[in-house]
Amino acid sequence: VCNAVYVRLNFTQPLCACPGRYRDPCSASLNRDDLHTTELITDPRGKTCEPVSEMRECRGPRDWSLLALQNIRTGKSHYLVICRCPPSNILEGPMSHDQPTYASVPGIRVYGMMCAQVNNNRRGRYLRFARSIARK
């Protein structure tokens, strides 16, 4: 994630610069239709150097879509977008992520967000995983 966009505050926070292999600089647009936007549950939107359409689609419920690696001393984080959620899903989290090798590095905390399937029957709520109901 190269920029965090706070729509309600009309503010863009630069997080890093895009590598030279990308033609354009990181988008600072408040709009979500710039092809570089990762929608979060709350106000900020994450902007990526790579077009979102070129990212692989997450395979739920096992893929972590977004990871945050936080320095315990400074509180600063670096954000990594691993995959994009399918259109019918939303990001759920942050959740503490203690499984990867780098989660055991001293001084680093890892948080992640996963795709959760939207339950259209309950407005404003969602299911963590899709459920199947089998009747006998």
Short mmCIF file of C-alpha atoms in Angstrom, two decimals, residues 1-123:
data_model
loop_
_atom_site.label_atom_id
_atom_site.label_comp_id
_atom_site.label_asym_id
_atom_site.label_seq_id
_atom_site.Cartn_x
_atom_site.Cartn_y
_atom_site.Cartn_z
CA VAL A 1 0.00 0.00 0.00
CA CYS A 2 1.61 3.24 -1.13
CA ASN A 3 -1.05 5.73 0.06
CA ALA A 4 -3.77 5.73 2.70
CA VAL A 5 -6.72 7.91 1.67
CA TYR A 6 -9.02 9.28 4.37
CA VAL A 7 -12.13 10.32 2.44
CA ARG A 8 -13.99 11.98 5.33
CA LEU A 9 -10.93 14.07 6.19
CA ASN A 10 -10.13 14.79 2.51
CA PHE A 11 -6.56 13.71 3.29
CA THR A 12 -4.02 11.37 1.67
CA GLN A 13 -1.14 9.96 3.72
CA PRO A 14 1.85 8.82 1.63
CA LEU A 15 3.28 5.54 2.90
CA CYS A 16 5.94 4.79 0.28
CA ALA A 17 6.95 5.47 -3.33
CA CYS A 18 6.15 3.14 -6.22
CA PRO A 19 9.11 1.35 -7.82
CA GLY A 20 10.33 2.57 -11.20
CA ARG A 21 8.73 -0.34 -13.10
CA TYR A 22 5.32 1.30 -12.60
CA ARG A 23 4.53 3.99 -15.13
CA ASP A 24 2.49 6.22 -12.81
CA PRO A 25 3.12 7.45 -9.26
CA CYS A 26 0.89 6.23 -6.44
CA SER A 27 -2.70 7.44 -6.79
CA ALA A 28 -3.80 10.08 -4.29
CA SER A 29 -7.33 10.22 -5.70
CA LEU A 30 -10.24 10.26 -3.25
CA ASN A 31 -12.25 8.29 -5.81
CA ARG A 32 -12.42 4.50 -5.76
CA ASP A 33 -12.60 4.13 -9.56
CA ASP A 34 -8.88 4.78 -10.24
CA LEU A 35 -8.15 1.02 -10.54
CA HIS A 36 -5.63 1.19 -7.66
CA THR A 37 -8.02 1.19 -4.68
CA THR A 38 -8.40 -1.49 -2.01
CA GLU A 39 -11.59 -0.88 -0.04
CA LEU A 40 -11.33 -1.25 3.73
CA ILE A 41 -14.24 -1.57 6.16
CA THR A 42 -13.54 1.80 7.77
CA ASP A 43 -12.90 5.22 6.20
CA PRO A 44 -9.38 4.84 4.80
CA ARG A 45 -8.80 3.31 1.39
CA GLY A 46 -5.53 1.71 0.45
CA LYS A 47 -3.92 2.75 -2.83
CA THR A 48 -1.54 0.32 -4.52
CA CYS A 49 1.12 0.76 -7.19
CA GLU A 50 -0.15 -2.28 -9.06
CA PRO A 51 -3.64 -2.07 -10.61
CA VAL A 52 -6.05 -4.05 -8.43
CA SER A 53 -7.38 -5.91 -11.49
CA GLU A 54 -3.91 -7.45 -12.02
CA MET A 55 -3.79 -8.93 -8.50
CA ARG A 56 -4.89 -12.50 -8.04
CA GLU A 57 -8.25 -13.08 -6.39
CA CYS A 58 -8.15 -14.36 -2.81
CA ARG A 59 -9.13 -17.95 -2.12
CA GLY A 60 -11.19 -17.83 1.03
CA PRO A 61 -11.20 -18.55 3.80
CA ARG A 62 -7.47 -19.35 3.89
CA ASP A 63 -5.82 -16.38 2.11
CA TRP A 64 -4.74 -13.28 3.96
CA SER A 65 -5.64 -10.34 1.72
CA LEU A 66 -3.75 -7.59 3.51
CA LEU A 67 -0.88 -7.80 6.01
CA ALA A 68 0.43 -5.06 8.29
CA LEU A 69 3.93 -5.44 9.74
CA GLN A 70 4.25 -3.11 12.72
CA ASN A 71 7.42 -2.00 14.48
CA ILE A 72 6.67 -2.39 18.21
CA ARG A 73 9.04 0.42 19.21
CA THR A 74 7.84 3.11 16.79
CA GLY A 75 4.31 1.89 16.02
CA LYS A 76 4.91 2.47 12.30
CA SER A 77 3.57 -0.14 9.89
CA HIS A 78 4.21 -1.37 6.38
CA TYR A 79 1.22 -2.75 4.51
CA LEU A 80 1.28 -5.57 1.97
CA VAL A 81 -1.64 -6.42 -0.29
CA ILE A 82 -1.43 -10.14 -1.06
CA CYS A 83 -4.61 -10.61 -3.11
CA ARG A 84 -7.94 -8.88 -3.81
CA CYS A 85 -11.28 -9.92 -2.36
CA PRO A 86 -13.93 -11.25 -4.75
CA PRO A 87 -16.70 -8.69 -5.45
CA SER A 88 -19.15 -10.45 -3.09
CA ASN A 89 -16.72 -10.25 -0.12
CA ILE A 90 -15.45 -7.56 2.24
CA LEU A 91 -12.27 -7.30 4.31
CA GLU A 92 -12.54 -8.48 7.91
CA GLY A 93 -10.00 -7.54 10.53
CA PRO A 94 -7.46 -6.59 11.62
CA MET A 95 -6.62 -9.87 13.32
CA SER A 96 -3.36 -10.79 14.99
CA HIS A 97 -1.38 -13.06 12.68
CA ASP A 98 1.17 -15.26 14.46
CA GLN A 99 1.71 -18.10 11.96
CA PRO A 100 4.21 -16.82 9.37
CA THR A 101 7.96 -17.06 9.93
CA TYR A 102 8.40 -13.29 10.10
CA ALA A 103 5.80 -13.07 12.90
CA SER A 104 8.44 -14.43 15.28
CA VAL A 105 10.95 -11.65 14.46
CA PRO A 106 11.61 -9.70 17.69
CA GLY A 107 10.11 -6.22 17.61
CA ILE A 108 7.63 -6.92 14.79
CA ARG A 109 3.88 -7.49 15.17
CA VAL A 110 1.90 -8.86 12.23
CA TYR A 111 -1.79 -8.16 11.68
CA GLY A 112 -3.88 -9.35 8.78
CA MET A 113 -7.22 -8.91 7.09
CA MET A 114 -9.13 -11.68 5.35
CA CYS A 115 -12.01 -11.69 2.90
CA ALA A 116 -15.39 -12.40 4.48
CA GLN A 117 -18.50 -13.31 2.56
CA VAL A 118 -21.28 -10.75 2.80
CA ASN A 119 -24.57 -12.03 4.17
CA ASN A 120 -27.22 -10.02 2.32
CA ASN A 121 -29.97 -11.29 4.64
CA ARG A 122 -28.64 -9.22 7.54
CA ARG A 123 -28.00 -5.66 6.61
#
